[in-house]
CSV table of C-alpha atoms in Angstrom, one decimal:
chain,number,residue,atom,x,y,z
I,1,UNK,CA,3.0,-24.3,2.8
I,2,UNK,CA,2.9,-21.0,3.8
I,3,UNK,CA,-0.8,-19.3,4.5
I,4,UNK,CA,-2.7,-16.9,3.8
I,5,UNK,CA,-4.4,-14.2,6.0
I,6,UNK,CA,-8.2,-13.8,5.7
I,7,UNK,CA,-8.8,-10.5,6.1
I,8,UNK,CA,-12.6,-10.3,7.7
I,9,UNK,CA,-14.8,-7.3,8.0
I,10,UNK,CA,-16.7,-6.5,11.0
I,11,UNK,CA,-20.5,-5.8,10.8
I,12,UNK,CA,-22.1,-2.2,9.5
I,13,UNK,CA,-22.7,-1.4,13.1
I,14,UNK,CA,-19.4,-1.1,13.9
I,15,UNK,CA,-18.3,-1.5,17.4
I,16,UNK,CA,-19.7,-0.4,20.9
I,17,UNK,CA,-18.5,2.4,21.6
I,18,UNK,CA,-17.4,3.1,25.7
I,19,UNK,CA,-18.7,6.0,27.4
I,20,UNK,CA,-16.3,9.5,27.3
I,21,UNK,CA,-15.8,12.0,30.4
I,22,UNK,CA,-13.2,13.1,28.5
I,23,UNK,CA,-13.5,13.9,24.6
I,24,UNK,CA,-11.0,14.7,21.9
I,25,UNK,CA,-9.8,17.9,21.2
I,26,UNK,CA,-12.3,19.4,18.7
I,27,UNK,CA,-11.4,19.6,14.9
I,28,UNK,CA,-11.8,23.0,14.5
I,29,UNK,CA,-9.6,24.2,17.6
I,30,UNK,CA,-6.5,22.7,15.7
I,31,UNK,CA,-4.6,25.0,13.4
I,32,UNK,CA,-3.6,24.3,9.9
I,33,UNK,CA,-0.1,23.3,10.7
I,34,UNK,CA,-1.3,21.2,13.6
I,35,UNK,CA,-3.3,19.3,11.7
I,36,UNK,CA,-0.6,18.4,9.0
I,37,UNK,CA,2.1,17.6,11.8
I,38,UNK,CA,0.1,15.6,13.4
I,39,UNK,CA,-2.5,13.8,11.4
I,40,UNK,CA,-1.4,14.6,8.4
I,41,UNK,CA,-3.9,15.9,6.3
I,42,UNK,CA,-5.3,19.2,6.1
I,43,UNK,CA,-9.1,20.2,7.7
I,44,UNK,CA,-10.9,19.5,4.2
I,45,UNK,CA,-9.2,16.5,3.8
I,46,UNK,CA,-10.3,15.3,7.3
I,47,UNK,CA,-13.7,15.9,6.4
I,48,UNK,CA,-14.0,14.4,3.3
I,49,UNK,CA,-12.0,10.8,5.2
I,50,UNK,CA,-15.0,11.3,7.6
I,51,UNK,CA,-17.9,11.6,5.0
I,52,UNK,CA,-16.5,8.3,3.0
I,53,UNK,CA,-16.9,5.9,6.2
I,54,UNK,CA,-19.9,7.7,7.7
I,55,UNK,CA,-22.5,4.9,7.3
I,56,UNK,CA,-20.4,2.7,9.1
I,57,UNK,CA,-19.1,4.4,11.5
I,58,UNK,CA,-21.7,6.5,12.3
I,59,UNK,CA,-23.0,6.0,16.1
I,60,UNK,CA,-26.1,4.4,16.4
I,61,UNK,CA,-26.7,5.4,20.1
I,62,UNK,CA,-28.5,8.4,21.8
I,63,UNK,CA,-25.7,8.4,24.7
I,64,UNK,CA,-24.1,11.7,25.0
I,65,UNK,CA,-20.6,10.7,25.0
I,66,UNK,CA,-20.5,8.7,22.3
I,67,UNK,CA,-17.2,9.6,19.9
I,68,UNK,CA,-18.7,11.2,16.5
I,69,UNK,CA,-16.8,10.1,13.4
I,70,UNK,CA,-14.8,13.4,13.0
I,71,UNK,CA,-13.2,12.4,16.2
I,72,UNK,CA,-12.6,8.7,15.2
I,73,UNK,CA,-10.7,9.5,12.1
I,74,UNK,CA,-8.7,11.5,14.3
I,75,UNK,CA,-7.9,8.7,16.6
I,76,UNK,CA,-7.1,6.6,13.7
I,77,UNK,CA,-4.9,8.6,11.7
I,78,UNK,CA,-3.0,9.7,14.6
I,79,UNK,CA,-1.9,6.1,15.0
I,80,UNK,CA,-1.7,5.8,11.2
I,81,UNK,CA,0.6,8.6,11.3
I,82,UNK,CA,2.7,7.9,14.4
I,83,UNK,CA,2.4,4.3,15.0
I,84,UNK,CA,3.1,4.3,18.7
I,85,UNK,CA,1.8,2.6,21.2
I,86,UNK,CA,-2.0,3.0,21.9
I,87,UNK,CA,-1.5,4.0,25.5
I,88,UNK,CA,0.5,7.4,23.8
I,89,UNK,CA,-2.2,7.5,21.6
I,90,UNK,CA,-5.1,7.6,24.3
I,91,UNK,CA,-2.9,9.9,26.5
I,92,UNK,CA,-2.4,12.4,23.5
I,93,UNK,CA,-6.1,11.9,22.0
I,94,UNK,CA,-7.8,11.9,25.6
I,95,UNK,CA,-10.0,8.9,25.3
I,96,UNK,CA,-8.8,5.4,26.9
I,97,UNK,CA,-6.0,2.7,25.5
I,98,UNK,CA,-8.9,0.0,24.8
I,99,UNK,CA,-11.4,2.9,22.9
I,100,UNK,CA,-8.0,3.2,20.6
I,101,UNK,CA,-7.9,0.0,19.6
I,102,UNK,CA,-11.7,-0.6,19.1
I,103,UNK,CA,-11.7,3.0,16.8
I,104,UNK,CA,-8.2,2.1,14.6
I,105,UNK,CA,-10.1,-1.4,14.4
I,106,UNK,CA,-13.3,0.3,13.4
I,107,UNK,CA,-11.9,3.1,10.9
I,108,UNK,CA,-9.4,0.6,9.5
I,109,UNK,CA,-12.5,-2.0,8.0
I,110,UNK,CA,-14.7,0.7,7.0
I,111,UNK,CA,-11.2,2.1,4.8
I,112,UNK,CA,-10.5,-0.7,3.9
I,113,UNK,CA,-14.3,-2.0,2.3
I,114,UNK,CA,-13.0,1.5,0.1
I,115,UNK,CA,-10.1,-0.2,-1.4
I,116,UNK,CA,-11.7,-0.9,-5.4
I,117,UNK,CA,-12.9,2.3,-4.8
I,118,UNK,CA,-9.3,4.2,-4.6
I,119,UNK,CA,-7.5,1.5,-6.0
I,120,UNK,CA,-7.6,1.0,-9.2
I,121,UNK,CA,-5.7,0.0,-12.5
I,122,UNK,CA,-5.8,2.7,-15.1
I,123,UNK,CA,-8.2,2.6,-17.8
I,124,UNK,CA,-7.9,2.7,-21.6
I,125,UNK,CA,-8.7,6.3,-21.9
I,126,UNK,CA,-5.9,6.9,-18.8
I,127,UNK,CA,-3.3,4.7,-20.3
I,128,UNK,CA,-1.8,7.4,-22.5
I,129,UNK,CA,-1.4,9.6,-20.2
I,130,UNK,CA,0.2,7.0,-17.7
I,131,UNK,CA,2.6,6.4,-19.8
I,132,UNK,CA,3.9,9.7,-21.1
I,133,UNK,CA,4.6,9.9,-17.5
I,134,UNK,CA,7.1,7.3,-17.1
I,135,UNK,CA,8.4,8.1,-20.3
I,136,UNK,CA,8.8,11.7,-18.8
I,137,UNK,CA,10.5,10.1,-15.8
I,138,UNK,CA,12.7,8.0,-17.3
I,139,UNK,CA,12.8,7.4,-20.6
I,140,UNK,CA,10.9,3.9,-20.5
I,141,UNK,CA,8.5,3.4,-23.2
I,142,UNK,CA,5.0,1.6,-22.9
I,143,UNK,CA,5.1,1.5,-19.3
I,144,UNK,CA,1.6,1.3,-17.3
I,145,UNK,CA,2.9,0.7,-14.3
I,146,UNK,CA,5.9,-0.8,-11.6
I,147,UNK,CA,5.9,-3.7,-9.3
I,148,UNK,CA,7.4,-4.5,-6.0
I,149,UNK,CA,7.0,-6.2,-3.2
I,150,UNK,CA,7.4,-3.9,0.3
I,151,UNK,CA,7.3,-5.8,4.2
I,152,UNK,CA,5.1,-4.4,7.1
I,153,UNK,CA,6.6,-5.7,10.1
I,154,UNK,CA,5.0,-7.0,13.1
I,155,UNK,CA,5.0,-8.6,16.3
I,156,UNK,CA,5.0,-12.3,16.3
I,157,UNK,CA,1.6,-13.9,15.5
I,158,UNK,CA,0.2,-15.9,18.3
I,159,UNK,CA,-0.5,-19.0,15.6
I,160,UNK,CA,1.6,-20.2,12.4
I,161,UNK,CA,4.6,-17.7,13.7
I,162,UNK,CA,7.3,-19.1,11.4
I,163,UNK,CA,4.9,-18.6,8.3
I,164,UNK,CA,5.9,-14.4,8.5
I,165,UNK,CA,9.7,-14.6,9.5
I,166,UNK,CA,10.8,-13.2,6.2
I,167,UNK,CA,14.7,-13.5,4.8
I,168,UNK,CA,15.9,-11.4,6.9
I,169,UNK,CA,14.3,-13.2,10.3
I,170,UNK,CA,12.0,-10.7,11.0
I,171,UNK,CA,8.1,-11.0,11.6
I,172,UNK,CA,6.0,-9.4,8.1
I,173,UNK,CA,3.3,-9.4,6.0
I,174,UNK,CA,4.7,-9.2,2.4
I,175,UNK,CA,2.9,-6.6,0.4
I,176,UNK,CA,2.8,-6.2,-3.2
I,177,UNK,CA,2.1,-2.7,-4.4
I,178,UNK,CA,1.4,-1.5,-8.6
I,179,UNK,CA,2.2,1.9,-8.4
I,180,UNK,CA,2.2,5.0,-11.6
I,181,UNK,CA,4.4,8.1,-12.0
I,182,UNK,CA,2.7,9.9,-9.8
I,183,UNK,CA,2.9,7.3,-6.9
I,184,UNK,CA,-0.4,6.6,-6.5
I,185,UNK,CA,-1.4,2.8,-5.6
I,186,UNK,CA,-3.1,1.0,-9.0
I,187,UNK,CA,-3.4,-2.1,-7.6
I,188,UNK,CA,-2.0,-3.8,-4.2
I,189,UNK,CA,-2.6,-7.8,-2.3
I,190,UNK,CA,-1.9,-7.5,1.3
I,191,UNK,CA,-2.4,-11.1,2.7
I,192,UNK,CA,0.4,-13.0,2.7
I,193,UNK,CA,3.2,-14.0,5.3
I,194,UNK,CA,6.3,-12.4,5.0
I,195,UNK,CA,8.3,-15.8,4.3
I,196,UNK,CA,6.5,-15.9,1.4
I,197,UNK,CA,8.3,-15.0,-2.4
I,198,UNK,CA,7.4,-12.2,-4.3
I,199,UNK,CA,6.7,-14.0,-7.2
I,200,UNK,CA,4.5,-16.2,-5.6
I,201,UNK,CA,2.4,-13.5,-4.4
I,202,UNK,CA,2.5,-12.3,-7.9
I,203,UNK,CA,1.9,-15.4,-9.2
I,204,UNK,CA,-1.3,-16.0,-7.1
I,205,UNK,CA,-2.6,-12.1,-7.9
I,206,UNK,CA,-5.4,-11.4,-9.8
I,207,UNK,CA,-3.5,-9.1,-11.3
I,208,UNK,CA,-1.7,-11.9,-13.2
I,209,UNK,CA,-4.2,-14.3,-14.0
I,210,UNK,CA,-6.4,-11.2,-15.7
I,211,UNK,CA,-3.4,-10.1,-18.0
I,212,UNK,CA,-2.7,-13.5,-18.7
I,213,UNK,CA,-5.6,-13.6,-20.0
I,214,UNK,CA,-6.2,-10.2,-21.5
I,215,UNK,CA,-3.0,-9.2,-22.2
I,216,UNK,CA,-2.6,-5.2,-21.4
I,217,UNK,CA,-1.6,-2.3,-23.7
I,218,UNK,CA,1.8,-1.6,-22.5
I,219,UNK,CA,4.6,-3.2,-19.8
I,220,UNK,CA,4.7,-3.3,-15.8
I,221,UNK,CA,8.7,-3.2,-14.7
I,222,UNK,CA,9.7,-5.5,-12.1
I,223,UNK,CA,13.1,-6.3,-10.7
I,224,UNK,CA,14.9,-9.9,-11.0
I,225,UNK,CA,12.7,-11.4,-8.5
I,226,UNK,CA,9.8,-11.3,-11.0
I,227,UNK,CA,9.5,-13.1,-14.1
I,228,UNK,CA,10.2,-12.0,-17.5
I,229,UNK,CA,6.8,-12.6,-19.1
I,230,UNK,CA,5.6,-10.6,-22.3
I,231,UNK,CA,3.7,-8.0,-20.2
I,232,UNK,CA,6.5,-7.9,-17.1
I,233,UNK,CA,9.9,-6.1,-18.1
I,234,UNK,CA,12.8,-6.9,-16.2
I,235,UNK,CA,16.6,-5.7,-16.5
I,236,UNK,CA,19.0,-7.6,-18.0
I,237,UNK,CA,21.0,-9.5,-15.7
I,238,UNK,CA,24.2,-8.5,-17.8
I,239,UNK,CA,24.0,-6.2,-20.6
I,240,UNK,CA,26.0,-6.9,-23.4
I,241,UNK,CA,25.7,-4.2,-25.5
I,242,UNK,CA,25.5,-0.5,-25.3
I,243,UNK,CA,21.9,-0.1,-26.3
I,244,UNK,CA,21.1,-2.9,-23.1
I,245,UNK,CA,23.1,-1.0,-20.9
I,246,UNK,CA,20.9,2.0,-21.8
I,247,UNK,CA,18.3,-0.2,-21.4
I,248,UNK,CA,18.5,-1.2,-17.9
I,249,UNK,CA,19.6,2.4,-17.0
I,250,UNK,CA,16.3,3.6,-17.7
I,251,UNK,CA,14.7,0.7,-16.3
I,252,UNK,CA,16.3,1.6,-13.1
I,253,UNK,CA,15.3,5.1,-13.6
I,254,UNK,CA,11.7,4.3,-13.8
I,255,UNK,CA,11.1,1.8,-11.9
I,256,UNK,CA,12.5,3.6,-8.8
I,257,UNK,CA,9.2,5.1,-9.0
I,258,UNK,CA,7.7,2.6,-6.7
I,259,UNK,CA,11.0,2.6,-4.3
I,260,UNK,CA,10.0,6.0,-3.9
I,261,UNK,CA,6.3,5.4,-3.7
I,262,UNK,CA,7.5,2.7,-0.7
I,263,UNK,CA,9.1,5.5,1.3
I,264,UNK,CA,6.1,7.9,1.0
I,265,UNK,CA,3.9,5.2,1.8
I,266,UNK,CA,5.6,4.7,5.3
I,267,UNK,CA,7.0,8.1,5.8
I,268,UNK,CA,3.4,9.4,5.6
I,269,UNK,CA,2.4,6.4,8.0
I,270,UNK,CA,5.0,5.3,10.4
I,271,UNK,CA,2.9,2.8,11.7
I,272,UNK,CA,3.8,0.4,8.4
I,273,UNK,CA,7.0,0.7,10.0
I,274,UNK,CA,6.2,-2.1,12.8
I,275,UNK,CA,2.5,-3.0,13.7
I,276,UNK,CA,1.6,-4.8,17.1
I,277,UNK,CA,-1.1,-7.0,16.1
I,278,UNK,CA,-1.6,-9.7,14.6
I,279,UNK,CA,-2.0,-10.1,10.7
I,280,UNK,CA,-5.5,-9.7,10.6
I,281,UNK,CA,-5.4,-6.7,11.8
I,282,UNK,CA,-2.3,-5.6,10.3
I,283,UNK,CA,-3.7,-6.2,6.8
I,284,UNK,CA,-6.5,-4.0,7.6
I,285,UNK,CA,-4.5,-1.4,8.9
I,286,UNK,CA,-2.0,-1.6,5.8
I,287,UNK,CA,-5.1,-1.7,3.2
I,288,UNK,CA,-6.5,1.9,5.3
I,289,UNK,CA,-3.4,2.9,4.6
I,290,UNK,CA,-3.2,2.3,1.4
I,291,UNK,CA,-6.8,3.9,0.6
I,292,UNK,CA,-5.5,7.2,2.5
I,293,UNK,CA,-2.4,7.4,0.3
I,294,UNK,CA,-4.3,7.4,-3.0
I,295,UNK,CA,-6.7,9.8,-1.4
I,296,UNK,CA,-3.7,11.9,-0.1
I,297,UNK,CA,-2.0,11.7,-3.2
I,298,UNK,CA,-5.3,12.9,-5.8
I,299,UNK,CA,-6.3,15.5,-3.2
I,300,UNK,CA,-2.3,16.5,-3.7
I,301,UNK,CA,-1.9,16.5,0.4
I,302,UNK,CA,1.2,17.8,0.9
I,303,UNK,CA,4.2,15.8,2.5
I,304,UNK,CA,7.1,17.9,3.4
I,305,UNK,CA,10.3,15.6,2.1
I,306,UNK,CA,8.0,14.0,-0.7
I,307,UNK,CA,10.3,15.7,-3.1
I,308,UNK,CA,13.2,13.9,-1.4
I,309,UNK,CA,15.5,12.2,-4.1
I,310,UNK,CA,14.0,8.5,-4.2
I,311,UNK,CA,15.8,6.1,-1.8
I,312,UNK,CA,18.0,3.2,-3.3
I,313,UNK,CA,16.9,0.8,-5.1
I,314,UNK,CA,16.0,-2.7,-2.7
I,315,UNK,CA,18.0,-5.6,-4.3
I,316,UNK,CA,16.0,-8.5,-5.6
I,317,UNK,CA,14.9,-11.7,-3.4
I,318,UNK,CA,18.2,-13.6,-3.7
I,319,UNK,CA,16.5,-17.0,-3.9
I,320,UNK,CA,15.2,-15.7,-7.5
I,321,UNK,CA,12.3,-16.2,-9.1
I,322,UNK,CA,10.3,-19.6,-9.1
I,323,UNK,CA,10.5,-21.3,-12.2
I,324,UNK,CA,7.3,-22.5,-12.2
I,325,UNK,CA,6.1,-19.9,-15.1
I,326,UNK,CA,5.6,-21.2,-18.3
I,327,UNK,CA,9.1,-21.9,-20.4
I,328,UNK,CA,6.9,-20.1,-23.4
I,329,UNK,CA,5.8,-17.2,-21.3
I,330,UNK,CA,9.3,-16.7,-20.5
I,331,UNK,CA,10.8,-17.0,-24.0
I,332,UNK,CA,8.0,-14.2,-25.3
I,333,UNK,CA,8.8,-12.2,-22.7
I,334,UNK,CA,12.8,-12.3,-23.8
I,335,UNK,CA,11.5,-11.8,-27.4
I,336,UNK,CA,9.7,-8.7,-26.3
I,337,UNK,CA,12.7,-7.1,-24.6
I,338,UNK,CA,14.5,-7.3,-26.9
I,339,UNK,CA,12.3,-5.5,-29.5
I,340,UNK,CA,12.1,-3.2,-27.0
I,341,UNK,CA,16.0,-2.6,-27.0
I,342,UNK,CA,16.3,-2.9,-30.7
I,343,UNK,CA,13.6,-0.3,-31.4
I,344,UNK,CA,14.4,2.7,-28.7
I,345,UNK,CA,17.5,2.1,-27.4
């Protein structure tokens, strides 16, 4: 049975930090358009990152070449942001290869203890307004959110490799992501192997076992990979009638809200593209990541082709969905769809 990866913090003081002869280029000498080409956020933006993981990065020592934490968030997020090597990165930043992995190591706990912070599901006085938006975007009612799984590849673990060769025989840790209309993050679990089903991950979430219990006000969409439950919409696998053929079309239309929220996600961090470490530390990094998209997106940091049309939707696992939900779950869920149908569409 597939594992999962324990995702452990390292201690308030942070790492020991290696002594400098040669220091970062200085915030403040790098223009505005410098700063968003390479980072990319803008010089406020930078500041505030740095002022939300002082404590634990702050530098303990009275040695003079000791990196501050303006210049560690730099470090970090130009490896967030280009996801090269770390000898590119040391070359570019001016520090050495092993201070770049201590700092992205450093900066990606202390963003990552943020997460319940940043990330979180909307609340009863947002839920109004979260769904007006979807409405807006695609003609959905009642929908509070959208579901889908997205892979961060890496290099082959050391231990347990087969656990993360996902369905396509690549190495991954399988990443659920909530996401609104606004593609901001609500809610995200990023500690499983990449051979692992999305609806097991789902399955396993405390997402689920919550609105099992408290059932929400309103739907999540998911694709056929997910189960149909009263509280998780999913398209009709073939519509039969006009009104479900309208049905899934505006399913597709708003649930390609968290396609697109996919492709921001690693568009404004490459390194999500591949990651070479192991899945400790690629969780950690992917979780930073996460926090610095929700920060991006409610400071509105701008991203040049963020108004690019959203990419195609990613079939469904073809393996389908476990069938391990309950047969009555399933049958509610149907019952609800189809009110849904009957009464807008």
């Amino acid at each position: 049975m597939a594992g999962i990866v324990h995702i452990f913090h390292a201690g308030r003081r942070g790492y020991r930090q290696r002594v400098h002869t040669e220091r970062p280029k200085p915030l403040q000498q790098y223009t505005t358009e410098e700063l968003y080409n390479r980072f990319p956020f803008g010089l406020d933006d930078i500041n505030y990152i740095a002022d939300l993981v002082r404590p634990q990065l702050q530098c303990r020592t009275l040695r003079s070449h000791a990196l501050t934490v303006e210049e560690q968030i730099l470090i970090a997020l130009r490896f967030y942001a280009c996801g090269t090597f770390y000898e590119v990165i040391a070359d570019s930043m001016g520090v050495h290869r092993t201070t770049v992995g201590e700092v992205v190591t450093a900066v990606s706990d202390a963003l990552a203890r943020l997460l319940d912070h940043f990330v979180t599901f909307p609340t009863d006085g947002q839920i109004a307004k979260v769904k007006q938006n979807f409405f807006l975007l695609g003609d959905m009612p009642n929908t509070i959110g959208v579901i889908d799984c997205t892979h961060v590849h890496i290099q082959a673990p050391r231990q347990r490799e087969w656990e993360y060769v996902n369905r396509k025989g690549r190495h991954s840790i399988n990443v659920q992501l909530v996401g609104d209309a606004d593609l901001a993050i609500t809610n995200c679990v990023a500690r499983w192997p990449g051979s692992v089903h999305d609806a097991r991950i789902f399955r396993e979430s405390r997402l689920f076992t919550e609105f099992q219990t408290n059932r929400p006000d309103g739907v999540i969409l998911a694709d056929s990979a997910y189960p149909l439950l009263p509280w998780v919409m999913t398209p009709f696998p073939m519509a039969n009638t006009p009104s479900q053929m309208r049905y899934n079309i505006a399913h597709g239309r708003t649930r390609c809200a968290i396609e697109r929220l996919n492709g921001v996600l690693k568009r404004r961090f490459a390194c999500l593209n591949y990651l070479r470490v192991e899945p400790q530390g690629a969780c950690q990094i992917t979780l930073a990541c996460i926090v610095l998209h929700n920060i991006a997106v409610h400071r509105r940091v701008p991203l040049s082709d963020i108004d690019d049309p959203p990419e195609p939707l990613a079939p469904a696992d073809d393996l389908g969905p476990p069938m391990d939900f309950p047969l009555n779950e399933r049958l509610s869920g149907g019952a609800r769809r189809d009110a849904i149908v009957c009464n807008y569409f």
